[in-house]
mmCIF file of C-alpha atoms and ligand atoms in Angstrom:
data_model
loop_
_atom_site.group_PDB
_atom_site.id
_atom_site.type_symbol
_atom_site.label_atom_id
_atom_site.label_comp_id
_atom_site.label_asym_id
_atom_site.label_seq_id
_atom_site.Cartn_x
_atom_site.Cartn_y
_atom_site.Cartn_z
ATOM 1 C CA UNK A 546 10.252 -11.316 -5.861
ATOM 2 C CA UNK A 547 8.738 -14.262 -3.990
ATOM 3 C CA UNK A 548 5.028 -13.754 -4.638
ATOM 4 C CA UNK A 549 2.909 -12.121 -7.350
ATOM 5 C CA UNK A 550 3.750 -8.431 -7.532
ATOM 6 C CA UNK A 551 1.375 -6.050 -5.787
ATOM 7 C CA UNK A 552 1.133 -2.358 -6.634
ATOM 8 C CA UNK A 553 -1.098 -0.003 -4.686
ATOM 9 C CA UNK A 554 -1.905 3.551 -5.752
ATOM 10 C CA UNK A 555 -2.470 5.818 -2.755
ATOM 11 C CA UNK A 556 -4.244 8.898 -4.074
ATOM 12 C CA UNK A 557 -4.067 10.602 -0.649
ATOM 13 C CA UNK A 558 -6.271 13.738 -0.418
ATOM 14 C CA UNK A 559 -6.325 14.323 -4.177
ATOM 15 C CA UNK A 560 -9.060 14.195 -6.839
ATOM 16 C CA UNK A 561 -12.743 14.913 -6.235
ATOM 17 C CA UNK A 562 -15.206 12.289 -7.421
ATOM 18 C CA UNK A 563 -15.411 13.692 -10.964
ATOM 19 C CA UNK A 564 -11.608 13.758 -11.315
ATOM 20 C CA UNK A 565 -11.478 10.290 -9.774
ATOM 21 C CA UNK A 566 -13.872 8.996 -12.441
ATOM 22 C CA UNK A 567 -11.664 10.405 -15.175
ATOM 23 C CA UNK A 568 -8.510 8.852 -13.795
ATOM 24 C CA UNK A 569 -10.193 5.459 -13.335
ATOM 25 C CA UNK A 570 -11.500 5.563 -16.897
ATOM 26 C CA UNK A 571 -8.056 6.499 -18.251
ATOM 27 C CA UNK A 572 -6.515 3.680 -16.263
ATOM 28 C CA UNK A 573 -9.117 1.309 -17.705
ATOM 29 C CA UNK A 574 -8.280 2.297 -21.280
ATOM 30 C CA UNK A 575 -4.536 1.834 -20.728
ATOM 31 C CA UNK A 576 -4.976 -1.510 -18.998
ATOM 32 C CA UNK A 577 -7.293 -2.789 -21.727
ATOM 33 C CA UNK A 578 -4.789 -1.818 -24.427
ATOM 34 C CA UNK A 579 -1.803 -3.176 -22.520
ATOM 35 C CA UNK A 580 -2.941 -5.546 -19.758
ATOM 36 C CA UNK A 581 -0.802 -6.572 -16.825
ATOM 37 C CA UNK A 582 -0.582 -10.339 -16.544
ATOM 38 C CA UNK A 583 0.984 -11.091 -13.197
ATOM 39 C CA UNK A 584 0.531 -8.011 -11.054
ATOM 40 C CA UNK A 585 -2.212 -7.421 -8.506
ATOM 41 C CA UNK A 586 -3.360 -3.805 -8.741
ATOM 42 C CA UNK A 587 -5.132 -1.786 -6.050
ATOM 43 C CA UNK A 588 -6.179 1.860 -6.031
ATOM 44 C CA UNK A 589 -6.958 3.702 -2.812
ATOM 45 C CA UNK A 590 -8.940 6.888 -3.521
ATOM 46 C CA UNK A 591 -10.304 9.256 -0.866
ATOM 47 C CA UNK A 592 -13.386 7.903 0.980
ATOM 48 C CA UNK A 593 -15.776 10.164 -0.935
ATOM 49 C CA UNK A 594 -14.604 8.727 -4.272
ATOM 50 C CA UNK A 595 -14.905 5.047 -3.341
ATOM 51 C CA UNK A 596 -18.443 4.587 -4.581
ATOM 52 C CA UNK A 597 -17.906 6.141 -8.009
ATOM 53 C CA UNK A 598 -14.496 4.544 -8.576
ATOM 54 C CA UNK A 599 -15.860 1.148 -7.461
ATOM 55 C CA UNK A 600 -18.780 1.375 -9.878
ATOM 56 C CA UNK A 601 -16.438 2.000 -12.819
ATOM 57 C CA UNK A 602 -14.159 -0.869 -11.803
ATOM 58 C CA UNK A 603 -17.240 -3.140 -11.725
ATOM 59 C CA UNK A 604 -18.908 -1.847 -14.870
ATOM 60 C CA UNK A 605 -15.709 -2.040 -16.917
ATOM 61 C CA UNK A 606 -14.590 -5.284 -15.239
ATOM 62 C CA UNK A 607 -11.178 -3.812 -14.612
ATOM 63 C CA UNK A 608 -8.638 -6.070 -12.886
ATOM 64 C CA UNK A 609 -8.120 -3.477 -10.178
ATOM 65 C CA UNK A 610 -9.189 -3.868 -6.554
ATOM 66 C CA UNK A 611 -10.529 -1.061 -4.410
ATOM 67 C CA UNK A 612 -8.575 0.084 -1.375
ATOM 68 C CA UNK A 613 -9.058 2.637 1.401
ATOM 69 C CA UNK A 614 -6.353 4.846 2.858
ATOM 70 C CA UNK A 615 -7.389 4.509 6.478
ATOM 71 C CA UNK A 616 -10.188 3.241 8.711
ATOM 72 C CA UNK A 617 -11.308 3.623 12.294
ATOM 73 C CA UNK A 618 -10.927 0.398 14.314
ATOM 74 C CA UNK A 619 -14.234 0.887 16.188
ATOM 75 C CA UNK A 620 -17.348 -0.813 14.839
ATOM 76 C CA UNK A 621 -19.597 2.259 14.978
ATOM 77 C CA UNK A 622 -20.721 5.030 17.346
ATOM 78 C CA UNK A 623 -19.672 8.503 18.398
ATOM 79 C CA UNK A 624 -16.564 8.989 16.228
ATOM 80 C CA UNK A 625 -17.287 12.166 14.308
ATOM 81 C CA UNK A 626 -15.654 12.272 10.918
ATOM 82 C CA UNK A 627 -14.542 8.655 10.964
ATOM 83 C CA UNK A 628 -15.399 5.656 8.768
ATOM 84 C CA UNK A 629 -15.747 2.007 9.861
ATOM 85 C CA UNK A 630 -14.591 -1.250 8.287
ATOM 86 C CA UNK A 631 -18.170 -2.407 7.606
ATOM 87 C CA UNK A 632 -18.881 0.851 5.749
ATOM 88 C CA UNK A 633 -15.881 0.189 3.513
ATOM 89 C CA UNK A 634 -16.936 -3.405 2.948
ATOM 90 C CA UNK A 635 -20.373 -2.285 1.741
ATOM 91 C CA UNK A 636 -18.590 -0.237 -0.923
ATOM 92 C CA UNK A 637 -16.587 -3.198 -2.171
ATOM 93 C CA UNK A 638 -13.303 -2.214 -0.532
ATOM 94 C CA UNK A 639 -10.949 -5.191 -0.218
ATOM 95 C CA UNK A 640 -7.718 -3.513 0.904
ATOM 96 C CA UNK A 641 -6.934 -0.979 3.628
ATOM 97 C CA UNK A 642 -3.685 0.945 4.150
ATOM 98 C CA UNK A 643 -2.919 0.850 7.884
ATOM 99 C CA UNK A 644 -0.610 3.198 9.760
ATOM 100 C CA UNK A 645 0.581 5.339 6.865
ATOM 101 C CA UNK A 646 3.261 7.692 8.163
ATOM 102 C CA UNK A 647 1.055 10.711 7.402
ATOM 103 C CA UNK A 648 -1.591 9.265 9.757
ATOM 104 C CA UNK A 649 1.031 8.412 12.368
ATOM 105 C CA UNK A 650 2.765 11.796 12.206
ATOM 106 C CA UNK A 651 0.018 14.307 11.417
ATOM 107 C CA UNK A 652 -2.992 12.630 13.044
ATOM 108 C CA UNK A 653 -1.357 11.130 16.126
ATOM 109 C CA UNK A 654 -1.950 7.503 15.163
ATOM 110 C CA UNK A 655 -0.087 5.603 17.866
ATOM 111 C CA UNK A 656 1.420 2.118 17.568
ATOM 112 C CA UNK A 657 -1.497 0.844 19.693
ATOM 113 C CA UNK A 658 -4.076 2.309 17.313
ATOM 114 C CA UNK A 659 -2.155 0.921 14.338
ATOM 115 C CA UNK A 660 -2.297 -2.567 15.907
ATOM 116 C CA UNK A 661 -6.016 -2.227 16.700
ATOM 117 C CA UNK A 662 -6.770 -0.966 13.198
ATOM 118 C CA UNK A 663 -4.877 -3.808 11.579
ATOM 119 C CA UNK A 664 -6.859 -6.315 13.646
ATOM 120 C CA UNK A 665 -10.199 -4.676 12.791
ATOM 121 C CA UNK A 666 -9.317 -4.868 9.081
ATOM 122 C CA UNK A 667 -8.215 -8.501 8.948
ATOM 123 C CA UNK A 668 -11.006 -9.723 11.234
ATOM 124 C CA UNK A 669 -13.423 -8.444 8.601
ATOM 125 C CA UNK A 670 -11.538 -10.458 5.975
ATOM 126 C CA UNK A 671 -9.986 -7.427 4.262
ATOM 127 C CA UNK A 672 -6.321 -7.140 3.291
ATOM 128 C CA UNK A 673 -4.220 -4.853 5.495
ATOM 129 C CA UNK A 674 -1.193 -3.029 4.090
ATOM 130 C CA UNK A 675 0.859 -2.139 7.140
ATOM 131 C CA UNK A 676 3.135 0.867 6.589
ATOM 132 C CA UNK A 677 6.414 1.138 8.470
ATOM 133 C CA UNK A 678 9.387 3.432 8.017
ATOM 134 C CA UNK A 679 11.776 5.752 9.780
ATOM 135 C CA UNK A 680 12.201 9.531 9.789
ATOM 136 C CA UNK A 681 15.473 11.029 8.584
ATOM 137 C CA UNK A 682 16.633 11.761 12.152
ATOM 138 C CA UNK A 683 16.187 8.083 13.053
ATOM 139 C CA UNK A 684 18.245 7.000 10.035
ATOM 140 C CA UNK A 685 20.938 9.563 10.822
ATOM 141 C CA UNK A 686 21.143 8.139 14.340
ATOM 142 C CA UNK A 687 21.590 4.711 12.706
ATOM 143 C CA UNK A 688 18.484 3.431 14.481
ATOM 144 C CA UNK A 689 16.362 2.717 11.419
ATOM 145 C CA UNK A 690 16.584 -1.066 11.675
ATOM 146 C CA UNK A 691 15.557 -1.277 15.306
ATOM 147 C CA UNK A 692 12.856 1.377 14.759
ATOM 148 C CA UNK A 693 11.222 -0.482 11.861
ATOM 149 C CA UNK A 694 11.565 -3.838 13.638
ATOM 150 C CA UNK A 695 9.773 -2.369 16.670
ATOM 151 C CA UNK A 696 6.969 -1.004 14.467
ATOM 152 C CA UNK A 697 6.486 -4.467 12.931
ATOM 153 C CA UNK A 698 6.520 -6.243 16.289
ATOM 154 C CA UNK A 699 4.090 -3.800 17.812
ATOM 155 C CA UNK A 700 1.582 -4.074 14.938
ATOM 156 C CA UNK A 701 1.841 -7.798 14.226
ATOM 157 C CA UNK A 702 2.967 -9.483 17.463
ATOM 158 C CA UNK A 703 0.412 -12.071 18.609
ATOM 159 C CA UNK A 704 -1.758 -11.797 15.505
ATOM 160 C CA UNK A 705 -3.817 -14.981 15.116
ATOM 161 C CA UNK A 706 -2.381 -17.205 12.428
ATOM 162 C CA UNK A 707 -5.590 -17.372 10.399
ATOM 163 C CA UNK A 708 -5.177 -13.670 9.642
ATOM 164 C CA UNK A 709 -1.555 -13.866 8.462
ATOM 165 C CA UNK A 710 -2.412 -14.338 4.759
ATOM 166 C CA UNK A 711 -4.217 -10.984 4.815
ATOM 167 C CA UNK A 712 -1.123 -8.956 5.765
ATOM 168 C CA UNK A 713 1.251 -7.089 3.438
ATOM 169 C CA UNK A 714 3.935 -4.652 4.562
ATOM 170 C CA UNK A 715 5.088 -1.441 2.896
ATOM 171 C CA UNK A 716 8.480 -0.074 3.902
ATOM 172 C CA UNK A 717 8.206 3.673 3.412
ATOM 173 C CA UNK A 718 11.020 5.828 4.805
ATOM 174 C CA UNK A 719 9.522 9.207 5.685
ATOM 175 C CA UNK A 720 12.381 11.090 4.065
ATOM 176 C CA UNK A 721 11.495 9.536 0.695
ATOM 177 C CA UNK A 722 7.734 10.164 0.743
ATOM 178 C CA UNK A 723 6.683 12.931 -1.609
ATOM 179 C CA UNK A 724 10.202 14.362 -1.671
ATOM 180 C CA UNK A 725 11.395 13.171 -5.072
ATOM 181 C CA UNK A 726 14.305 11.471 -3.261
ATOM 182 C CA UNK A 727 13.701 7.743 -3.374
ATOM 183 C CA UNK A 728 15.699 5.307 -1.271
ATOM 184 C CA UNK A 729 18.459 3.655 -3.284
ATOM 185 C CA UNK A 730 18.172 0.038 -4.396
ATOM 186 C CA UNK A 731 20.790 -0.898 -1.744
ATOM 187 C CA UNK A 732 18.885 0.879 1.018
ATOM 188 C CA UNK A 733 15.647 -0.765 -0.091
ATOM 189 C CA UNK A 734 17.283 -4.214 -0.268
ATOM 190 C CA UNK A 735 18.801 -3.830 3.161
ATOM 191 C CA UNK A 736 15.475 -2.793 4.692
ATOM 192 C CA UNK A 737 13.352 -5.331 2.827
ATOM 193 C CA UNK A 738 15.767 -7.986 4.132
ATOM 194 C CA UNK A 739 15.322 -6.685 7.655
ATOM 195 C CA UNK A 740 11.535 -6.569 7.248
ATOM 196 C CA UNK A 741 11.432 -10.133 5.890
ATOM 197 C CA UNK A 742 13.601 -11.340 8.779
ATOM 198 C CA UNK A 743 11.305 -9.807 11.408
ATOM 199 C CA UNK A 744 8.192 -11.009 9.585
ATOM 200 C CA UNK A 745 9.580 -14.559 9.598
ATOM 201 C CA UNK A 746 9.521 -14.383 13.431
ATOM 202 C CA UNK A 747 5.998 -12.971 13.539
ATOM 203 C CA UNK A 748 3.976 -14.481 10.704
ATOM 204 C CA UNK A 749 3.545 -17.774 8.901
ATOM 205 C CA UNK A 750 4.253 -17.652 5.170
ATOM 206 C CA UNK A 751 5.973 -14.867 3.272
ATOM 207 C CA UNK A 752 3.849 -11.715 3.192
ATOM 208 C CA UNK A 753 4.418 -9.330 0.270
ATOM 209 C CA UNK A 754 6.957 -6.621 1.091
ATOM 210 C CA UNK A 755 6.491 -3.376 -0.831
ATOM 211 C CA UNK A 756 8.505 -0.191 -1.012
ATOM 212 C CA UNK A 757 7.026 3.308 -1.094
ATOM 213 C CA UNK A 758 8.628 6.743 -1.352
ATOM 214 C CA UNK A 759 8.949 8.729 -4.586
ATOM 215 C CA UNK A 760 8.458 5.700 -6.816
ATOM 216 C CA UNK A 761 7.865 6.831 -10.394
ATOM 217 C CA UNK A 762 7.845 5.581 -13.968
ATOM 218 C CA UNK A 763 11.604 6.176 -14.244
ATOM 219 C CA UNK A 764 12.906 4.498 -11.074
ATOM 220 C CA UNK A 765 10.385 1.632 -10.641
ATOM 221 C CA UNK A 766 12.169 -0.762 -13.016
ATOM 222 C CA UNK A 767 15.575 -0.373 -11.373
ATOM 223 C CA UNK A 768 14.137 -0.600 -7.861
ATOM 224 C CA UNK A 769 12.138 -3.745 -8.513
ATOM 225 C CA UNK A 770 14.926 -5.451 -10.474
ATOM 226 C CA UNK A 771 17.708 -4.716 -8.039
ATOM 227 C CA UNK A 772 15.943 -4.994 -4.671
ATOM 228 C CA UNK A 773 14.187 -7.911 -3.041
ATOM 229 C CA UNK A 774 10.691 -6.436 -3.415
ATOM 230 C CA UNK A 775 7.188 -7.668 -4.185
ATOM 231 C CA UNK A 776 5.902 -4.333 -5.444
ATOM 232 C CA UNK A 777 5.201 -0.726 -4.541
ATOM 233 C CA UNK A 778 2.966 1.638 -2.643
ATOM 234 C CA UNK A 779 2.796 4.650 -4.940
ATOM 235 C CA UNK A 780 1.612 8.143 -4.035
ATOM 236 C CA UNK A 781 2.167 11.014 -6.474
ATOM 237 C CA UNK A 782 2.855 8.846 -9.530
ATOM 238 C CA UNK A 783 -0.474 7.037 -9.076
ATOM 239 C CA UNK A 784 -2.348 10.255 -9.907
ATOM 240 C CA UNK A 785 -1.487 9.974 -13.603
ATOM 241 C CA UNK A 786 -2.695 6.910 -15.484
ATOM 242 C CA UNK A 787 0.430 6.775 -17.680
ATOM 243 C CA UNK A 788 2.953 6.836 -14.849
ATOM 244 C CA UNK A 789 0.964 4.388 -12.721
ATOM 245 C CA UNK A 790 0.693 1.960 -15.650
ATOM 246 C CA UNK A 791 4.419 2.260 -16.349
ATOM 247 C CA UNK A 792 5.083 1.204 -12.739
ATOM 248 C CA UNK A 793 2.653 -1.713 -13.072
ATOM 249 C CA UNK A 794 4.421 -2.896 -16.212
ATOM 250 C CA UNK A 795 7.858 -2.556 -14.606
ATOM 251 C CA UNK A 796 6.695 -5.017 -11.923
ATOM 252 C CA UNK A 797 4.947 -7.258 -14.411
ATOM 253 C CA UNK A 798 8.025 -7.514 -16.651
ATOM 254 C CA UNK A 799 10.319 -8.159 -13.708
ATOM 255 C CA UNK A 800 8.103 -10.967 -12.434
ATOM 256 C CA UNK A 801 7.950 -12.562 -15.880
ATOM 257 C CA UNK A 802 11.779 -12.526 -16.112
ATOM 258 C CA UNK A 803 12.543 -13.676 -12.561
ATOM 259 C CA UNK A 804 9.944 -16.440 -12.441
HETATM 260 P P1 LIG B 2245 4.980 9.195 -2.868
HETATM 261 O O1 LIG B 2245 4.068 8.652 -1.664
HETATM 262 O O2 LIG B 2245 5.010 8.091 -3.908
HETATM 263 O O3 LIG B 2245 4.254 10.418 -3.373
HETATM 264 O O4 LIG B 2245 6.312 9.484 -2.308
HETATM 265 C C1 LIG B 2245 4.165 7.321 -1.234
HETATM 266 C C2 LIG B 2245 3.231 7.085 -0.071
HETATM 267 O O5 LIG B 2245 3.096 7.949 0.792
HETATM 268 O O6 LIG B 2245 2.578 6.020 0.026
#
């Protein structure tokens, strides 16, 4: 772990704004009783929940930043159903997940759109969490390293240096997302090493490298202790305050020991 741990909860298309309020309040109670000391925490609710979740984070002064799951790279205009970076900024969003595999696979988000989205996010001064990861067929063909390296190069190649501090990367193999089958610590270490090597060619500094894919309260400690990781992007387990907090504390404890 080379930088402060970072854990992002991706709520995906779950929780209406009333349910989102409840979860944020529960999270607030747990974090007040048992604060995290070293870990940066972000939650990324659905767009329609951002306002209400953000107001609780502010009112309760919770040490949790607001994230969005996606954004359209255009500034404004005829893009029915889409949301712009400036709209997110007005709601206090500081982080945006870019190129999640569900956007790439189910909503035809191409590498070009991923690169444009990442640029739109960082130009506005927001943090971009770039998601990369291979499908099972790619891993079975033993092409996962070159596939992930190409995703990184395509999204980050030529990015102006002043934006480099705003980039984090989440390695999320598609076969581990929402399946209950997480990548092993060895697989994660191998891929985080590959990601760090490619990032060293592309970016100044050492951007946080996260893992995502069936991370839960039980496996987070082992994964973060035995892999070279800076934190997690968490889906399903971020929908329960207890499991999300357990993951936060696994990272926090690991950082305190390794430091
Ligand atoms: P999961 O999702 O934790 O439910 O596997 C991770 C993600 O898609 O970011």
